[in-house]
Coordinates of C-alpha atoms and ligand atoms in Angstrom, one line a residue:
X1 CA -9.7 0.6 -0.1
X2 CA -5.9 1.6 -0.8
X3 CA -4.3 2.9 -4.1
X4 CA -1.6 0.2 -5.3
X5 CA 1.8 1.1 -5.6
X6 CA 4.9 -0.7 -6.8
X7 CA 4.9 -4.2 -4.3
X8 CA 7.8 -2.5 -2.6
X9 CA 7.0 -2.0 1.1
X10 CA 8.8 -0.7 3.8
X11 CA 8.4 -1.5 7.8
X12 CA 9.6 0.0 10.2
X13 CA 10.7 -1.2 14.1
X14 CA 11.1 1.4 17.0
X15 CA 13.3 0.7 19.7
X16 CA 11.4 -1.6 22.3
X17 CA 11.0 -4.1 19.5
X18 CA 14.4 -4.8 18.8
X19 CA 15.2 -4.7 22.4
X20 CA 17.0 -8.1 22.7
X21 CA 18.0 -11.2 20.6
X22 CA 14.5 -13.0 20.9
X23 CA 12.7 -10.0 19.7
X24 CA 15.2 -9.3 17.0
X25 CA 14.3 -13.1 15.4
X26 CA 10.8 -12.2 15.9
X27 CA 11.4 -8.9 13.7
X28 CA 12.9 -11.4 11.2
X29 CA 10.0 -13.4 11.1
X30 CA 7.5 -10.6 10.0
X31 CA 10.1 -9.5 7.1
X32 CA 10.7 -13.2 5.7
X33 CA 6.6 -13.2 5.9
X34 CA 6.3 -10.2 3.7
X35 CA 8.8 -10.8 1.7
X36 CA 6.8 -14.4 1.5
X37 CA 4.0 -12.8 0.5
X38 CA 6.0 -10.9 -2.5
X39 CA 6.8 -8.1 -1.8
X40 CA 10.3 -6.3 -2.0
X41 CA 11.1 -5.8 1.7
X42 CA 13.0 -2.6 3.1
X43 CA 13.4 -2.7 6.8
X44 CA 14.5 0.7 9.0
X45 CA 15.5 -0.1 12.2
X46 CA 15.8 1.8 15.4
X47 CA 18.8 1.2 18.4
X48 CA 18.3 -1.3 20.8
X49 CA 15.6 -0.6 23.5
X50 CA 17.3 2.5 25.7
X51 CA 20.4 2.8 23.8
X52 CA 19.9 6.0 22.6
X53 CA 19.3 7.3 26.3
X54 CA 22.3 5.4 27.2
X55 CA 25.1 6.8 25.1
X56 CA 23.6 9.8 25.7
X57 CA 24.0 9.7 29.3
X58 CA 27.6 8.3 28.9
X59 CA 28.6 11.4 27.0
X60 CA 27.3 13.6 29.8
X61 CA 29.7 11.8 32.2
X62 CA 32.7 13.0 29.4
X63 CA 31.4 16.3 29.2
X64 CA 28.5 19.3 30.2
X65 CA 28.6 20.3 26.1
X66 CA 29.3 18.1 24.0
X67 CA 29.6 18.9 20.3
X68 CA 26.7 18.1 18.5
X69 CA 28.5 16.4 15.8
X70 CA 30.2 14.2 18.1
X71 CA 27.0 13.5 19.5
X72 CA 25.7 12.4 16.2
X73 CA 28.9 10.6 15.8
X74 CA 28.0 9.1 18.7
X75 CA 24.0 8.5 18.6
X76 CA 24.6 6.7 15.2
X77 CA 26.4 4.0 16.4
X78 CA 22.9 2.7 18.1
X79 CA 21.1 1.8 14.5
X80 CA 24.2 0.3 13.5
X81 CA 24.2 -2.5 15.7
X82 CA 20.4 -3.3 15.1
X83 CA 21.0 -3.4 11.3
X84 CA 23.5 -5.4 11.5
X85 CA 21.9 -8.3 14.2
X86 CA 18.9 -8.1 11.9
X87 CA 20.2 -8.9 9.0
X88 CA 22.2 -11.5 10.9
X89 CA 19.1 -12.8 12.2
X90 CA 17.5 -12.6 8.9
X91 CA 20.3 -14.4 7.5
X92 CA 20.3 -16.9 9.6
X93 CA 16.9 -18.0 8.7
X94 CA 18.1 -18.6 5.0
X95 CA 17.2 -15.7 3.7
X96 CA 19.4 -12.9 1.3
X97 CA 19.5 -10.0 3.4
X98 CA 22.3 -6.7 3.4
X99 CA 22.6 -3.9 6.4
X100 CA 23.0 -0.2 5.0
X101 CA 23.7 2.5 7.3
X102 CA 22.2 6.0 6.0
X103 CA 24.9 6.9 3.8
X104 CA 25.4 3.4 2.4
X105 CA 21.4 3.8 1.7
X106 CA 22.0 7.5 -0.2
X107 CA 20.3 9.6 2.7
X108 CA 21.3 12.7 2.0
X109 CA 20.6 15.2 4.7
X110 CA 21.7 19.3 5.5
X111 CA 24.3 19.8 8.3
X112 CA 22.7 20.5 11.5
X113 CA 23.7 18.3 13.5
X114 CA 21.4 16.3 15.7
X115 CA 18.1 17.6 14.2
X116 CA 19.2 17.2 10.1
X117 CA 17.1 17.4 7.5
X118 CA 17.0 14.6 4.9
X119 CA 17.3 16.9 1.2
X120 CA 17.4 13.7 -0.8
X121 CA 17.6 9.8 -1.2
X122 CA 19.5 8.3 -4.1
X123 CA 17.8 4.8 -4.3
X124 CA 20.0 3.4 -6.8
X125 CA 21.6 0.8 -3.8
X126 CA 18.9 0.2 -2.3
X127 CA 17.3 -0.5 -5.9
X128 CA 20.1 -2.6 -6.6
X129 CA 19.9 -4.9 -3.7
X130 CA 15.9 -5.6 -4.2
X131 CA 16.8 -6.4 -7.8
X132 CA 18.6 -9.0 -6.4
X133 CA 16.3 -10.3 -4.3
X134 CA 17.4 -9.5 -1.0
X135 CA 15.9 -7.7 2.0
X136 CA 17.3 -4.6 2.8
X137 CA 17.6 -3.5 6.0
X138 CA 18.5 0.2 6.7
X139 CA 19.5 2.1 9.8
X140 CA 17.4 4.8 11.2
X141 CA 17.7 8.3 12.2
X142 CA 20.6 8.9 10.7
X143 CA 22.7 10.4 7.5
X144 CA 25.3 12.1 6.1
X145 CA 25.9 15.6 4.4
X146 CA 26.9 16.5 1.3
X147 CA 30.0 16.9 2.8
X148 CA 30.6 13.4 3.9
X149 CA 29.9 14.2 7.8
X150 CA 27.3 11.7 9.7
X151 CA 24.0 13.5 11.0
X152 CA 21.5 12.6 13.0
X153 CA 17.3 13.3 12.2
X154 CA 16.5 14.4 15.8
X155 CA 15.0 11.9 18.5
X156 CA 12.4 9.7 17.3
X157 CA 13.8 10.3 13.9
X158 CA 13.5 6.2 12.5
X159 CA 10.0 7.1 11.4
X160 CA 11.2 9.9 9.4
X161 CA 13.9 7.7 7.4
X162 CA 10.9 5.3 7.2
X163 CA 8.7 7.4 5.2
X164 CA 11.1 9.4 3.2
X165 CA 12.2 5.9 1.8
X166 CA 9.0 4.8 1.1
X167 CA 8.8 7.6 -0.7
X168 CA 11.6 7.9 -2.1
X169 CA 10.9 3.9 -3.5
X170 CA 7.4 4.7 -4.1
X171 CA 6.1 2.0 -1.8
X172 CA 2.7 0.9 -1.2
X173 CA 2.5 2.2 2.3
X174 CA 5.4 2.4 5.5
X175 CA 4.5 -0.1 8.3
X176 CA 5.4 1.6 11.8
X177 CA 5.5 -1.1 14.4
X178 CA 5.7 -0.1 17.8
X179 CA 5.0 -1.4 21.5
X180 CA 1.0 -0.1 20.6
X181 CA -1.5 -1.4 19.3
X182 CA -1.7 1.8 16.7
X183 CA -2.4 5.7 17.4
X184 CA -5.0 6.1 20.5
X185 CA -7.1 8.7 21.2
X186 CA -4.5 9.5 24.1
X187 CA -1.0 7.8 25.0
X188 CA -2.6 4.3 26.5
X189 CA 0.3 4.0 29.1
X190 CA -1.0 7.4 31.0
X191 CA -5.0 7.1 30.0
X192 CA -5.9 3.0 30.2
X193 CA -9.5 4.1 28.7
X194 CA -8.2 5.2 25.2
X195 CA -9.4 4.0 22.8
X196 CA -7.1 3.2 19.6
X197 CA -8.0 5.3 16.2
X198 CA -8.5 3.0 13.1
X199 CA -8.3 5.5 10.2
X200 CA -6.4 9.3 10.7
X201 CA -6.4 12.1 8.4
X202 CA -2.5 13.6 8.0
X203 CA -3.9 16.9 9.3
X204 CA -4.9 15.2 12.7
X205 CA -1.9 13.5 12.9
X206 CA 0.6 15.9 12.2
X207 CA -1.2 18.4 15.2
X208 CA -1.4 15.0 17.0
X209 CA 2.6 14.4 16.7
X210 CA 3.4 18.3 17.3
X211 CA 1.6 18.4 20.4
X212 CA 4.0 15.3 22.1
X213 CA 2.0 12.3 20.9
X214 CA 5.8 10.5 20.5
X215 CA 4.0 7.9 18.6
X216 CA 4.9 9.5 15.2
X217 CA 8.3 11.9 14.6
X218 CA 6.4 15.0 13.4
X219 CA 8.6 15.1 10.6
X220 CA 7.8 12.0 9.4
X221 CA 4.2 12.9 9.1
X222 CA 4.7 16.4 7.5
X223 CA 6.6 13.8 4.9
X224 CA 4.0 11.8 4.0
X225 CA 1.3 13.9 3.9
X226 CA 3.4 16.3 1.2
X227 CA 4.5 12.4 -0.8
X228 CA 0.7 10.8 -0.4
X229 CA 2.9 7.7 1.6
X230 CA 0.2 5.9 3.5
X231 CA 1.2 5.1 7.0
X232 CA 0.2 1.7 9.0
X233 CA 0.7 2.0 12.6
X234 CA 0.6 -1.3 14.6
X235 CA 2.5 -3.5 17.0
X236 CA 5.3 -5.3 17.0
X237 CA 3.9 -7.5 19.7
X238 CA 1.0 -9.1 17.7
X239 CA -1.2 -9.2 14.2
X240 CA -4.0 -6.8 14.9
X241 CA -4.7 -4.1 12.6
X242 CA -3.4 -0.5 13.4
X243 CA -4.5 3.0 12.7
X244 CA -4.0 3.9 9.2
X245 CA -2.6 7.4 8.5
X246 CA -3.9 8.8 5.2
X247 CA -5.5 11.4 2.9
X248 CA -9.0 10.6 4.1
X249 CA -10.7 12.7 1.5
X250 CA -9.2 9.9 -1.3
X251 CA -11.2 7.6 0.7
X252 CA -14.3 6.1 -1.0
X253 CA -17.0 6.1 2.2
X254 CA -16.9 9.3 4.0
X255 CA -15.9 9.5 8.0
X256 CA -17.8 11.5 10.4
X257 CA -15.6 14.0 11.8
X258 CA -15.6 13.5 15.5
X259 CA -15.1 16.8 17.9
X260 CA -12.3 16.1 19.1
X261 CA -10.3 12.7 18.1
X262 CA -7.1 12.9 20.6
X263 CA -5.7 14.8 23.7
X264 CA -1.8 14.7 23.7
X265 CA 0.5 16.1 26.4
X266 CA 4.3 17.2 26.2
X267 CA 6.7 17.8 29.3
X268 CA 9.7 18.3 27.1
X269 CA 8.6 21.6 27.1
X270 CA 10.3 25.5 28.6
X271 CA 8.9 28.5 29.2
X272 CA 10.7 31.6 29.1
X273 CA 9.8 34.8 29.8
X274 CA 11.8 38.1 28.8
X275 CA 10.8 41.3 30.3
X276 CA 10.9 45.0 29.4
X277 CA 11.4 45.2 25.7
X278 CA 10.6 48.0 23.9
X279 CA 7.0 48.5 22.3
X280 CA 8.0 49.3 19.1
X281 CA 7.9 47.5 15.4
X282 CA 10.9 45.2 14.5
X283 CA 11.7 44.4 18.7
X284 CA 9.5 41.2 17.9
X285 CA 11.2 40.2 14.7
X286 CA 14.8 40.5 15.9
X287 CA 14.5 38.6 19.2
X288 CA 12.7 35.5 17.2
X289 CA 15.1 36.1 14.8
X290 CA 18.0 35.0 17.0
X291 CA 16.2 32.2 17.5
X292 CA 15.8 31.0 14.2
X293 CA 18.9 31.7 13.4
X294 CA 20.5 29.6 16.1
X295 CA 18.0 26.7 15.0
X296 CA 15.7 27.0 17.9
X297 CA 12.0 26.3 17.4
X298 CA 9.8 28.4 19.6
X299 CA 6.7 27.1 20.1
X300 CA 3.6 29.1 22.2
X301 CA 4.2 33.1 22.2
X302 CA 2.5 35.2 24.2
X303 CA 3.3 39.4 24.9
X304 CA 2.0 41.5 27.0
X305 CA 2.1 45.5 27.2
X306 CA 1.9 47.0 30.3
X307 CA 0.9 50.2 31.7
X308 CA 4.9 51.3 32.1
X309 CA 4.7 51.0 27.8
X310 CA 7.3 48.1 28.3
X311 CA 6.9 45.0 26.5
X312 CA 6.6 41.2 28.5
X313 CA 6.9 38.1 25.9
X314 CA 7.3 34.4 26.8
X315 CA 7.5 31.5 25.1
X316 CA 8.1 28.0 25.2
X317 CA 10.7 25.5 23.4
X318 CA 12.1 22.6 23.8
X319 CA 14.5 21.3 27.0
X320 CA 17.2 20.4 24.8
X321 CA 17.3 23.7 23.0
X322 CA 17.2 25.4 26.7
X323 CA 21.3 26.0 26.5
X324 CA 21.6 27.4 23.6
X325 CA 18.6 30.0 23.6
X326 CA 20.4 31.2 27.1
X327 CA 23.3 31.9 24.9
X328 CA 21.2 33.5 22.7
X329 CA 19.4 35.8 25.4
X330 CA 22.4 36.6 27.2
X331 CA 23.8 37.8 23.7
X332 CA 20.5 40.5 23.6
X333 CA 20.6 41.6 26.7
X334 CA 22.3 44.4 25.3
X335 CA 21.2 44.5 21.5
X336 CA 17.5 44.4 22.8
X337 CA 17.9 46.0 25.9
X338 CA 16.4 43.8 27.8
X339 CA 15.9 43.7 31.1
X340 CA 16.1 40.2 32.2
X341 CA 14.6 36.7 31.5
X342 CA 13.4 33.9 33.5
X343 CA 13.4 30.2 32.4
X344 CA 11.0 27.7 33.8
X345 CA 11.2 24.3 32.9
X346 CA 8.5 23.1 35.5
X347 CA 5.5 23.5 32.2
X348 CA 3.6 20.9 30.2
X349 CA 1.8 21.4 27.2
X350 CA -1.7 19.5 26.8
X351 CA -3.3 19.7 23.8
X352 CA -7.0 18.8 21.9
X353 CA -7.3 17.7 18.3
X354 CA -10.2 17.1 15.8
X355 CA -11.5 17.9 12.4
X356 CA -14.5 18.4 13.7
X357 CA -13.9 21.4 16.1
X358 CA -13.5 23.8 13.0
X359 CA -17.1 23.6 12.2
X360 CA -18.2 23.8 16.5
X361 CA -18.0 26.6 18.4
X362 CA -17.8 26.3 22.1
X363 CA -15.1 23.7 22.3
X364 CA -12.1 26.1 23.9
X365 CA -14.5 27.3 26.4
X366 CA -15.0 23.8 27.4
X367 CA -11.5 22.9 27.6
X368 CA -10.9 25.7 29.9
X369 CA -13.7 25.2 32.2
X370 CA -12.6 21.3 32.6
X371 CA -9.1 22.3 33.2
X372 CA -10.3 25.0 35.7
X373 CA -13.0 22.7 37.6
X374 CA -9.9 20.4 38.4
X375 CA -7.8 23.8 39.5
X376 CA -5.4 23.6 36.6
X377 CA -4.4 27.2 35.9
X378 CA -3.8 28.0 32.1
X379 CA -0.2 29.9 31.6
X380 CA -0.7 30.2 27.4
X381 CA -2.7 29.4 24.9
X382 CA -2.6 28.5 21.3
X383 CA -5.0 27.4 18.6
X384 CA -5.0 26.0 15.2
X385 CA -8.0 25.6 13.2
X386 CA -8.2 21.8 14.4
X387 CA -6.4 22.0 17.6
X388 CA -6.4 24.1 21.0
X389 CA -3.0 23.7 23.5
X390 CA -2.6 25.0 27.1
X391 CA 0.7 25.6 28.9
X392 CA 0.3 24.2 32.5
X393 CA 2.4 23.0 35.3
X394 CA 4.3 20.0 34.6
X395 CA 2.7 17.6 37.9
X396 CA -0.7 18.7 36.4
X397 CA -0.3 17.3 32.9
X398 CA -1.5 13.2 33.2
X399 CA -4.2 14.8 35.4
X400 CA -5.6 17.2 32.6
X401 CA -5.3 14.5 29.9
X402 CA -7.3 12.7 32.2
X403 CA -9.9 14.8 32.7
X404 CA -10.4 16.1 29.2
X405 CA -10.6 12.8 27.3
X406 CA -13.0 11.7 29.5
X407 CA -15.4 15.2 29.3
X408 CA -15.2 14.8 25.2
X409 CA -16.5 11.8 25.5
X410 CA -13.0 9.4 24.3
X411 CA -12.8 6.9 27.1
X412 CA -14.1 3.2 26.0
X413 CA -17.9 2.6 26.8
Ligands
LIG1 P1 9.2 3.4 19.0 O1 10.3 3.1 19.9 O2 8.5 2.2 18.5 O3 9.4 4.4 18.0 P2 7.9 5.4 20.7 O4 8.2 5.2 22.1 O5 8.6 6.4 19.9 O6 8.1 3.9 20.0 O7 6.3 5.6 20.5 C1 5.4 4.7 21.0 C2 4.8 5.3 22.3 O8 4.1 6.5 22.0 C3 3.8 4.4 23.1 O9 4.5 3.5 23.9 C4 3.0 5.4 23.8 O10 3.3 5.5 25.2 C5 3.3 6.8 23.2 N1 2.1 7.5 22.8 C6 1.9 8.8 23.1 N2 0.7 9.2 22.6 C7 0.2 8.2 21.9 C8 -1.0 8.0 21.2 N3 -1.9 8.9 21.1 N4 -1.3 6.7 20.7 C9 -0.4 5.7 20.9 N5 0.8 5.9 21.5 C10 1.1 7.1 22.1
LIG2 N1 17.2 5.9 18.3 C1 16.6 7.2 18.1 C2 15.9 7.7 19.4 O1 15.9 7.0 20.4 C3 15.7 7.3 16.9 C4 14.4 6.5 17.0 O2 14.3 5.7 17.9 O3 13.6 6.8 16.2 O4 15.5 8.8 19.4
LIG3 MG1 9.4 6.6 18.0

C-alpha cells in the first residue's frame, strides 16, 4: 500500500520506553531486528522516563528564572544518557552501533532557546556511519545553532528530530513507539472506550496534536506532511500494528470520512483577558505584535466592544509562556493604555476533529448542547474547517471528553 523509499528507516522511542535498563535492551532488540531485516537503522531517542521533569524541577530549586539557554544546556543532558546506554546496549549484543548527539548528527536549528526550530540537517555523518554498517542512534529534542550554542525543540520535541531525519535521509517511513497502542480516537488513559485509529490523514493529525493530543509534537507532523514522511505510530510494549499517519488521498482504496474522528483536551492552557483598549484600527495589531515578537504563541482570541466604546480581548497561551507575556503586558500598559489584565490559568481547551465535519452542518451546535446538558459553560470558541475547540474550566475537561466521544458515537461497541 506504501511508496518505497530508500531501505533506510528511522524509529523512534519516547521516554517511558527507555525508562530503565531492561527496557533499554528491549529497545535494542527491535533495532538489531530491523536492521536484521535490512534495513539501515537510525534510532532517536528520548531521556529516561521523567527525566525531563526532573532536571526541570531541580533548576527551579536553583532559581524562579532561569535562562532559557541554561535550561537547554540543561534539558539536553537527558538524551544524552539514553543515546549513549543504547548504543551500549546495542553493542553489547554484538552489533556496530555509534551515539550522536544533535550537533554530532548535523541538526542545525535557529536560536530560540527552548522552542528551536530545526533550519537544516547535514546527513553527511550520519550517512557515513550507515555506510559502514552500523546503527546510528541519535539524541532527541535537541541541536545546536549556527553559532555553535545547544538548543532545545520544545517539550515533546524527539518526534520532531524523528521526522526531520527521516526526511532529511529520505526514509521509508519514521516509527514512533510509545507507551500506546497508536493514535486513539481520545487519550486512552482518560477515555478507556477509545478506540485506536488505524489510518490518519496529516490534516487530522496536525488539528489532533495542536489541540493537546501529546501523542505527536505538532511540529513533527506539520514536518511530515510538508516532506510526504509517512508516520507509524505504535507501542513499544508489543508487535501490534499502529495508526499510520499519511497523505490519505495517495492511498489506493478510498476511506469514508467519519464526522468526527478524535476529541483532544489541553490543560496547559491560560487565558488572559485585557480590558479597555481602544476601538480603533492598528490597537489589535500592536498588542499581538508584542507577542510575536517576544515568541509567544497566542492561541483562541476573542474581543468584545462594549457600550462604553472600549475594547475587551482575551486570549489563551500556553503556561510556560505565562511569565514572559506578563512582562510583555506590563510593558503596554502604558503604550496601549490599557487598563488592566487578568490571568487565569484555571482553563482547558477540548477540542473535536474530523474530515468529515466540513461537508455536515450541525456539528458545533451539537457540541455545545452536549457540553451545556452536562453544565459545562463555553468561555471561547474557535473553528477550523475540520475542527471546533471550546475554552472551559480546567476540573471540567476529562468530563467533556467524556461526554462528547461518547455522543459522536467513538466509544468501542
Ligand atoms: P512518548 O514519551 O513516547 O513521546 P508521550 O507521553 O509524549 O509519549 O505521548 C503518549 C501519550 O499521549 C499517551 O500515553 C497518551 O496518554 C497520550 N495521548 C493523548 N491523546 C492521545 C490520543 N488521541 N491517542 C493516543 N495517545 C494519546
Ligand atoms: N525529553 C523531552 C521531553 O520530555 C523530549 C521528548 O520526550 O520528546 O519533552
Ligand atoms: Mg512525546
Amino acid at each position: 500500500m506504501f511508496r518505497k523509499r530508500r531501505n533506510i528507516i528511522v524509529m523512534k522511542f519516547g521516554g517511558t520506553s527507555v525508562a530503565d535498563a531492561d527496557k533499554i535492551k528491549k529497545v535494542a532488540d527491535k533495532a538489531i531486528n530491523k536492521k536484521l531485516q535490512n534495513f539501515d537503522v537510525v534510532v532517536v531517542v528520548s531521556a529516561m522516563g521523567d527525566t525531563t521533569d526532573e532536571l526541570i524541577s531541580l533548576a527551579h530549586k536553583i532559581t524562579r528564572n532561569p535562562l532559557r539557554r541554561e535550561m537547554d544546556m540543561l534539558l539536553s543532558t537527558g538524551e544524552q544518557v539514553s543515546i549513549a546506554l543504547l548504543a551500549m546496549a546495542i553493542q553489547d549484543k554484538g552489533y556496530d552501533c555509534i551515539s550522536l548527539t544533535g550537533w554530532q548528527a548535523g541538526i542545525l536549528t535557529d536560536d530560540v532557546y527552548s522552542n528551536a526550530k530545526i533550519l537544516s540537517i547535514n546527513k553527511e555523518r550520519i550517512l557515513r556511519e550507515l555506510n559502514n554498517n552500523k546503527i546510528v542512534v541519535v539524541a532527541g529534542f535537541q541541536g545546536v545553532t549556527a553559532g555553535d550554542e545547544i538548543t532545545t525543540l520544545g517539550r515533546g520535541g524527539s518526534d520532531t528530530t524523528a521526522v526531520a531525519l527521516a526526511g532529511a535521509l529520505d526514509a521509508e517511513y519514521c516509527e514512533i513507539y510509545t507507551d500506546v497502542d497508536g493514535v486513539f480516537s481520545a487519550d486512552p488513559n482518560v477515555v478507556p472506550e477509545a478506540r485506536k485509529i488505524s489510518i490518519l490523514s496529516y490534516e487530522e493529525m496536525l488539528e489532533l496534536a495542536s489541540s493537546g493530543a501529546k501523542v505527536l509534537h505538532l511540529r513533527a507532523v506539520e514536518f511530515a506532511k510538508k516532506n510526504d514522511v509517512i508516520l507509524h505510530v505504535r507501542s513499544s510494549f508489543n508487535d501490534i500494528e499502529g495508526t499510520w499517519v499519511m497523505d490519505t488521498n495517495k492511498m489506493e482504496e478510498k476511506m469514508e470520512t467519519p464526522l468526527v474522528t478524535g476529541v483532544s483536551y489541553d490543560t496547559n492552557q491560560v487565558k488572559i483577558s485585557v480590558f479597555g483598549l481602544e476601538d480603533k484600527p492598528g490597537i489589535a495589531a500592536k498588542l499581538f505584535g508584542e507577542f510575536a515578537g517576544a515568541n509567544i504563541n497566542v492561541d483562541l482570541i476573542v474581543q468584545n466592544v462594549g457600550e462604553s466604546g472600549l475594547a475587551d480581548i482575551s486570549l489563551t497561551i500556553k503556561e510556560e509562556d505565562l511569565a514572559l507575556a506578563e512582562k510583555v503586558l506590563e510593558r503596554l500598559k502604558d503604550k496601549l493604555k490599557l487598563e488592566r489584565f487578568e490571568v487565569d490559568p484555571g482553563v482547558a481547551k477540548v477540542s473535536i476533529v474530523g474530515a468529515g465535519m466540513q461537508s455536515h452542518p450541525g456539528v458545533a451546535a451539537k457540541m455545545f448542547r452536549c457540553l451545556g446538558d452536562q453544565g459545562i459553560n463555553i468561555e471561547m470558541i474557535s473553528t477550523s474547517p475540520i475542527r471546533i475547540s471550546c475554552v472551559i474550566r480546567e476540573d471540567k475537561a476529562k468530563k467533556a471528553v467524556k461526554v462528547l466521544h461518547s455522543e459522536f458515537g467513538l466509544d468501542k461497541s
